[in-house]
mmCIF file of C-alpha atoms and ligand atoms in Angstrom:
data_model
loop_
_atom_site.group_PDB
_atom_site.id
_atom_site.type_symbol
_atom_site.label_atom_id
_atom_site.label_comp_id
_atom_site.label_asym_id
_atom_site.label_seq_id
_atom_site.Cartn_x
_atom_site.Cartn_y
_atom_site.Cartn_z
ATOM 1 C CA UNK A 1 9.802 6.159 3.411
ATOM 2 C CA UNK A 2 6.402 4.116 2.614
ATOM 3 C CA UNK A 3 5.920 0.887 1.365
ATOM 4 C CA UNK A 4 2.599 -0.036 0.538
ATOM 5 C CA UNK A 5 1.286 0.001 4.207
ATOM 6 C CA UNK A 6 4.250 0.598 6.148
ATOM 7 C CA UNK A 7 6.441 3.480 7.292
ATOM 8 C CA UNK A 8 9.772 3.175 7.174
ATOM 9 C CA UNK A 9 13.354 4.439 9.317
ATOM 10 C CA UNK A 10 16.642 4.530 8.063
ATOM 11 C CA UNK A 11 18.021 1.695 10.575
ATOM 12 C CA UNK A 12 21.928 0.344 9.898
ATOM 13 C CA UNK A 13 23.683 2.455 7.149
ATOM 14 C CA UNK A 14 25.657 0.768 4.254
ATOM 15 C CA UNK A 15 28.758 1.877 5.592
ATOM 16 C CA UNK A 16 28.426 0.338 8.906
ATOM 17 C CA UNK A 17 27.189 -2.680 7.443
ATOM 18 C CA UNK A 18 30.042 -2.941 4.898
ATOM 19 C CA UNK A 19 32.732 -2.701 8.035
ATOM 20 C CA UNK A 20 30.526 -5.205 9.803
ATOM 21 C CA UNK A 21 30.666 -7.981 6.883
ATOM 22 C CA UNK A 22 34.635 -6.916 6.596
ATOM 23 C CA UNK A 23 35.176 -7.978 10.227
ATOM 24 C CA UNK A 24 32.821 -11.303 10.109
ATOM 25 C CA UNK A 25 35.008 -12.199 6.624
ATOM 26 C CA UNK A 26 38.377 -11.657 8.587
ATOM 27 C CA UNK A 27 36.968 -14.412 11.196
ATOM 28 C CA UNK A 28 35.835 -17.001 8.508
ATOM 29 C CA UNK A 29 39.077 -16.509 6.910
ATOM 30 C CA UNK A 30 41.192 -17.381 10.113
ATOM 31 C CA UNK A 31 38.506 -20.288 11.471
ATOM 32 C CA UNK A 32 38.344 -22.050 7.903
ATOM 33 C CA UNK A 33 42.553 -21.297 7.203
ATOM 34 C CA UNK A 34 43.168 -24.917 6.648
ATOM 35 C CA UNK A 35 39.633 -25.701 4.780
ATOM 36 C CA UNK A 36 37.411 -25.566 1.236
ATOM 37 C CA UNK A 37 34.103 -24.484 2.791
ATOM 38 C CA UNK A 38 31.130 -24.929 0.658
ATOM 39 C CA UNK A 39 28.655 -21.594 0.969
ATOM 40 C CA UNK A 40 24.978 -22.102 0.798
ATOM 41 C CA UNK A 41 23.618 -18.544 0.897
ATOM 42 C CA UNK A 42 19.587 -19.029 0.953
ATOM 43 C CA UNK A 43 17.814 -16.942 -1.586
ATOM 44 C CA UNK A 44 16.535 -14.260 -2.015
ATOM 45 C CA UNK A 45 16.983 -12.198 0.876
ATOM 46 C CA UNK A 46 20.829 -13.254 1.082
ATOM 47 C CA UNK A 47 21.904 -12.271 -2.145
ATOM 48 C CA UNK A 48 23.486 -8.891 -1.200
ATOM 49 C CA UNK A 49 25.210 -9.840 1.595
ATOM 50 C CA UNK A 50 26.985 -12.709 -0.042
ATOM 51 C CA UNK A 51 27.901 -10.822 -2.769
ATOM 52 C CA UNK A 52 29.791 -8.361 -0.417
ATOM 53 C CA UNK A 53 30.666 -10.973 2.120
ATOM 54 C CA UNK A 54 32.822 -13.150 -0.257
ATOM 55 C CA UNK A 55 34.589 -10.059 -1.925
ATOM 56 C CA UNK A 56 36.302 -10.535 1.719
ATOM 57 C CA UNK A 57 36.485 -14.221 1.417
ATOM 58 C CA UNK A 58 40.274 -15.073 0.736
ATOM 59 C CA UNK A 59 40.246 -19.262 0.849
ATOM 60 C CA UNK A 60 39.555 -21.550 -1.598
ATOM 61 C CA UNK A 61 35.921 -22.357 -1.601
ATOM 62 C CA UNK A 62 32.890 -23.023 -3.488
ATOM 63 C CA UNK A 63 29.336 -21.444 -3.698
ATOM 64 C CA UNK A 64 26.051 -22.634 -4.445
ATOM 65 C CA UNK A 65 23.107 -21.261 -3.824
ATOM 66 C CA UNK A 66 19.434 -22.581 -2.981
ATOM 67 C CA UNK A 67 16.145 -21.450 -2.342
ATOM 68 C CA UNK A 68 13.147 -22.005 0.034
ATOM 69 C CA UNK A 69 10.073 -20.417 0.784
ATOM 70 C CA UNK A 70 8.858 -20.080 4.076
ATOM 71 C CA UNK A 71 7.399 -16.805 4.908
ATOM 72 C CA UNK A 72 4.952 -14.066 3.759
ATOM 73 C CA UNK A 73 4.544 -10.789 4.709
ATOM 74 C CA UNK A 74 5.917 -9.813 8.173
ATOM 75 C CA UNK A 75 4.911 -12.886 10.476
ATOM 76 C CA UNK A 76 6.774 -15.784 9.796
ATOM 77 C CA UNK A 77 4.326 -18.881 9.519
ATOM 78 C CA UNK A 78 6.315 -21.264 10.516
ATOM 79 C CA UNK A 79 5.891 -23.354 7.565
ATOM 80 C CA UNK A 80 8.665 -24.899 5.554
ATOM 81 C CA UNK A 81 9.268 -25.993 2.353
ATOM 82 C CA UNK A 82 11.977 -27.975 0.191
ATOM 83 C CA UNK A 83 15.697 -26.855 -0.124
ATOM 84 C CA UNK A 84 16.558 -26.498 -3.703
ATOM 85 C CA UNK A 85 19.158 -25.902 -5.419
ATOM 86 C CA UNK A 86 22.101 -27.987 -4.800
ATOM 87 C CA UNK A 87 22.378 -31.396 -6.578
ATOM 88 C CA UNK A 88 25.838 -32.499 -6.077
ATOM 89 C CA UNK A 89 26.880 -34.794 -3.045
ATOM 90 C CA UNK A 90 27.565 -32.885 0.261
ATOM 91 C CA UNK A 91 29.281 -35.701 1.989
ATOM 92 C CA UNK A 92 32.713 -34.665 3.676
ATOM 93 C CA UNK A 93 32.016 -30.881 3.175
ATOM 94 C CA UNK A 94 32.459 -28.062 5.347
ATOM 95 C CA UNK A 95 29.216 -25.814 4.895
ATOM 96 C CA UNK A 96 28.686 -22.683 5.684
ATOM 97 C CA UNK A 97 25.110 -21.763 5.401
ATOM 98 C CA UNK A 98 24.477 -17.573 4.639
ATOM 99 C CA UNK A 99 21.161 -16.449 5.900
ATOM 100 C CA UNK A 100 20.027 -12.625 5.659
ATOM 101 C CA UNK A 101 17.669 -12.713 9.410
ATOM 102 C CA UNK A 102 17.222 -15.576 11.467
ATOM 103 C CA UNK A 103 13.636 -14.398 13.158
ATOM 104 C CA UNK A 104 11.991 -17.578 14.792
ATOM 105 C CA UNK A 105 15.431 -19.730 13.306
ATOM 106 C CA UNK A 106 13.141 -22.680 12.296
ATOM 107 C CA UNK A 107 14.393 -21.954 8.697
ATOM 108 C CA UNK A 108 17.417 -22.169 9.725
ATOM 109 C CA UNK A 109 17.142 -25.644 12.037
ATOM 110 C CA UNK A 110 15.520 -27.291 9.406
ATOM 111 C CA UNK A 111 18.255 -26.752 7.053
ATOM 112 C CA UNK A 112 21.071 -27.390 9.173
ATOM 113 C CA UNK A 113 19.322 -31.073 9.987
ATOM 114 C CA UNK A 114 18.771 -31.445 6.210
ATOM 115 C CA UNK A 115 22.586 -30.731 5.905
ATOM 116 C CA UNK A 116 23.662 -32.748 8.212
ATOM 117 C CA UNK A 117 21.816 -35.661 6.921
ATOM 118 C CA UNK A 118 23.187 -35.602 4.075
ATOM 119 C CA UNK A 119 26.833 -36.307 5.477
ATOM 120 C CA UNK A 120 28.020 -33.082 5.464
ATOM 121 C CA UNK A 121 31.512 -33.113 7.363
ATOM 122 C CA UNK A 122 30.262 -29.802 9.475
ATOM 123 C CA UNK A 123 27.515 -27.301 8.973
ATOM 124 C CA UNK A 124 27.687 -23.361 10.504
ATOM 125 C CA UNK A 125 25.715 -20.585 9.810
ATOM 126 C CA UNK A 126 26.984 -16.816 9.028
ATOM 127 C CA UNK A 127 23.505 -14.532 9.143
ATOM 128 C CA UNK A 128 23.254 -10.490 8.993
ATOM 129 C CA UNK A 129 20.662 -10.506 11.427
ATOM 130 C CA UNK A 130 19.160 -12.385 14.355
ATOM 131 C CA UNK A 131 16.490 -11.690 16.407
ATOM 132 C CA UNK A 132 15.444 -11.697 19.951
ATOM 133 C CA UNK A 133 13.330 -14.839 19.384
ATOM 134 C CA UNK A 134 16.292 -17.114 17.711
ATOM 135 C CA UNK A 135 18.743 -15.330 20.562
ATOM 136 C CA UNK A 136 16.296 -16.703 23.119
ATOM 137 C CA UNK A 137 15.740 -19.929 21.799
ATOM 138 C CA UNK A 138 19.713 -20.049 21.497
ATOM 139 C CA UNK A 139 19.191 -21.291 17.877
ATOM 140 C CA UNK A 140 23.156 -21.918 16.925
ATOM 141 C CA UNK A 141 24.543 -18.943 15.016
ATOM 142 C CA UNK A 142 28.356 -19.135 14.457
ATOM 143 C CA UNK A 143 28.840 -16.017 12.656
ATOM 144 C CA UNK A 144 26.188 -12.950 13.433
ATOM 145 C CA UNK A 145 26.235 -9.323 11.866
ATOM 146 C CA UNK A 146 23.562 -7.404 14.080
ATOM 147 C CA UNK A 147 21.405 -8.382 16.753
ATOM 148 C CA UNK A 148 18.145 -6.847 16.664
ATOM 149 C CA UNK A 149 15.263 -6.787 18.429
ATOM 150 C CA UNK A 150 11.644 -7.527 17.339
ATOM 151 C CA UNK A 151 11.714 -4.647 14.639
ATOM 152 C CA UNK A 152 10.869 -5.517 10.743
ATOM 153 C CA UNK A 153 13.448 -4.858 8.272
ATOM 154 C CA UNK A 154 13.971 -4.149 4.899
ATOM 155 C CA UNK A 155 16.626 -3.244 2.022
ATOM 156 C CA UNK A 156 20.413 -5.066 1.835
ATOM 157 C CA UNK A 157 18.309 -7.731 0.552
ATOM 158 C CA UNK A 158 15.160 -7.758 2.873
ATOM 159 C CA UNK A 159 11.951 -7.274 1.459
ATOM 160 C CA UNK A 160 8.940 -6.730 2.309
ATOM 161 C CA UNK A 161 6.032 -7.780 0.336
ATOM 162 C CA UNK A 162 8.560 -8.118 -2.607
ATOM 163 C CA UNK A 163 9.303 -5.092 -2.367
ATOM 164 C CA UNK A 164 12.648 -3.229 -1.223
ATOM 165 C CA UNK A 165 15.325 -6.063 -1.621
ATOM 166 C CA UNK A 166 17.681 -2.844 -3.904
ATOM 167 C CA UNK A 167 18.353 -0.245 -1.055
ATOM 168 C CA UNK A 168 21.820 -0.410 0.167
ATOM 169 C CA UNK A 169 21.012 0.647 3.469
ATOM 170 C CA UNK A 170 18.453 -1.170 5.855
ATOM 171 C CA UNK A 171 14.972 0.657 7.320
ATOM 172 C CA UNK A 172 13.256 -0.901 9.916
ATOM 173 C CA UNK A 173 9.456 0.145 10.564
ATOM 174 C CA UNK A 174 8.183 2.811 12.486
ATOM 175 C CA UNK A 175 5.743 1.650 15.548
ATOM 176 C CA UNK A 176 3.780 4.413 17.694
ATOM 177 C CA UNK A 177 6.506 4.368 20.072
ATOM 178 C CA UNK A 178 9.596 6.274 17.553
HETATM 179 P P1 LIG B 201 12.629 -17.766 10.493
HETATM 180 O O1 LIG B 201 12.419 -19.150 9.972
HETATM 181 O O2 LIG B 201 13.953 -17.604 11.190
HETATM 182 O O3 LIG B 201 11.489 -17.324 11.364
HETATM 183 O O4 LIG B 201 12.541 -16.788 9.262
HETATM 184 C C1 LIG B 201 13.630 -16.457 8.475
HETATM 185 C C2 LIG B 201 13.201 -15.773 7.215
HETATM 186 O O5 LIG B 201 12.120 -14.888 7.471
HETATM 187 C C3 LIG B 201 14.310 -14.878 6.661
HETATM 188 O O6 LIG B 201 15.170 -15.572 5.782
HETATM 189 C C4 LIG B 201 13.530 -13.774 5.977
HETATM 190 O O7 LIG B 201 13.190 -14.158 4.670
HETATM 191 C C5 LIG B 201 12.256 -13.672 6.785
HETATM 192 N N1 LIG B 201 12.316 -12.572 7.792
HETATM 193 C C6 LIG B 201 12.370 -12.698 9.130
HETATM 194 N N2 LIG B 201 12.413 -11.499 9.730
HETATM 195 C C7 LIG B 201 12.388 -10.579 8.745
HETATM 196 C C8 LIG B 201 12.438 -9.134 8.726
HETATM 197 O O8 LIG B 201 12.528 -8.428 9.742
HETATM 198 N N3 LIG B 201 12.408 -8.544 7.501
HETATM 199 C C9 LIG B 201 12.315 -9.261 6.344
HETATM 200 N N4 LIG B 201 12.290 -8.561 5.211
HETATM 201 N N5 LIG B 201 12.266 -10.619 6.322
HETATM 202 C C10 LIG B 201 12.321 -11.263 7.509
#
């Protein structure tokens, strides 16, 4: 498959992924038994998996979700802008932050120390996908889908240029080597 530029591989079918969320939703259910988490799933590229995630969600909890932009194309810049989204207090909560990739994870240490600033009572995060570079840097990852290597990805979600976010299966880009 090509997008603009790029070939694409079928990577992680949707039914592997589907008994992968199924499995990470039985382990929130049983670590959060006696809690009302809060999720924060960070648009846009987590919008799929949340949806399917908390079909498996049993507890009471609430969901909000915000937005921030940090990243064009495939190279993540490193830049990072303003969490939006979520007005009301966050004091005394349990959150539980839903991220599609965590690549370099600065998106995602940023918004945990945003979090916890704000009083939250604790702050996790559940993402699809990490990479080698947030493995390495041992960037704090509660609840992980897939570990992958350096590869790009797209569909569940994942775009790339905008593009690609509908497919319910995930492709990952073809280098000289495959
Ligand atoms: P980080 O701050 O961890 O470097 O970047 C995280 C964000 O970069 C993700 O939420 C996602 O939007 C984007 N990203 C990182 N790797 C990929 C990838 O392989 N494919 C796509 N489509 N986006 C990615």
């Amino acid at each position: 498959m090509k997008i603009k530029d790029l070939e694409f591989k079928k990577f992680i079918p949707a039914d592997k992924i589907e008994k992968r969320i199924a499995s990470l939703a039985k382990q929130i259910n049983k670590d959060y038994a006696d809690r009302t988490p809060l999720f924060l799933p960070v648009l846009n590229g987590s919008f799929m998996f949340t949806s399917d995630l908390l079909k498996d969600i049993e507890l009471l909890c609430r969901v909000s979700f915000v937005k921030i932009s940090s990243y064009a194309g495939t190279n993540s810049t490193g830049q990072f802008k303003t969490l939006i989204g979520h007005d009301e207090s966050l004091f005394g909560l349990d959150i539980l932050i839903v991220e599609d990739i965590v690549d370099t994870g600065l998106t995602l240490q940023k918004i945990m120390e945003d979090l916890k600033d704000r009083g939250a009572k604790s702050v996790e995060a559940i993402a699809l996908f990490r990479k080698k570079d947030a493995r390495e840097k041992s960037i704090e990852v509660k609840y992980v889908g897939f570990e992958l290597e350096d590869e790009f990805i797209l569909g569940y979600g994942l775009d790339y240029d905008g593009l690609g976010r509908n497919y319910r299966d995930v492709y990952k880009t073809l280098t000289s080597t495959q």
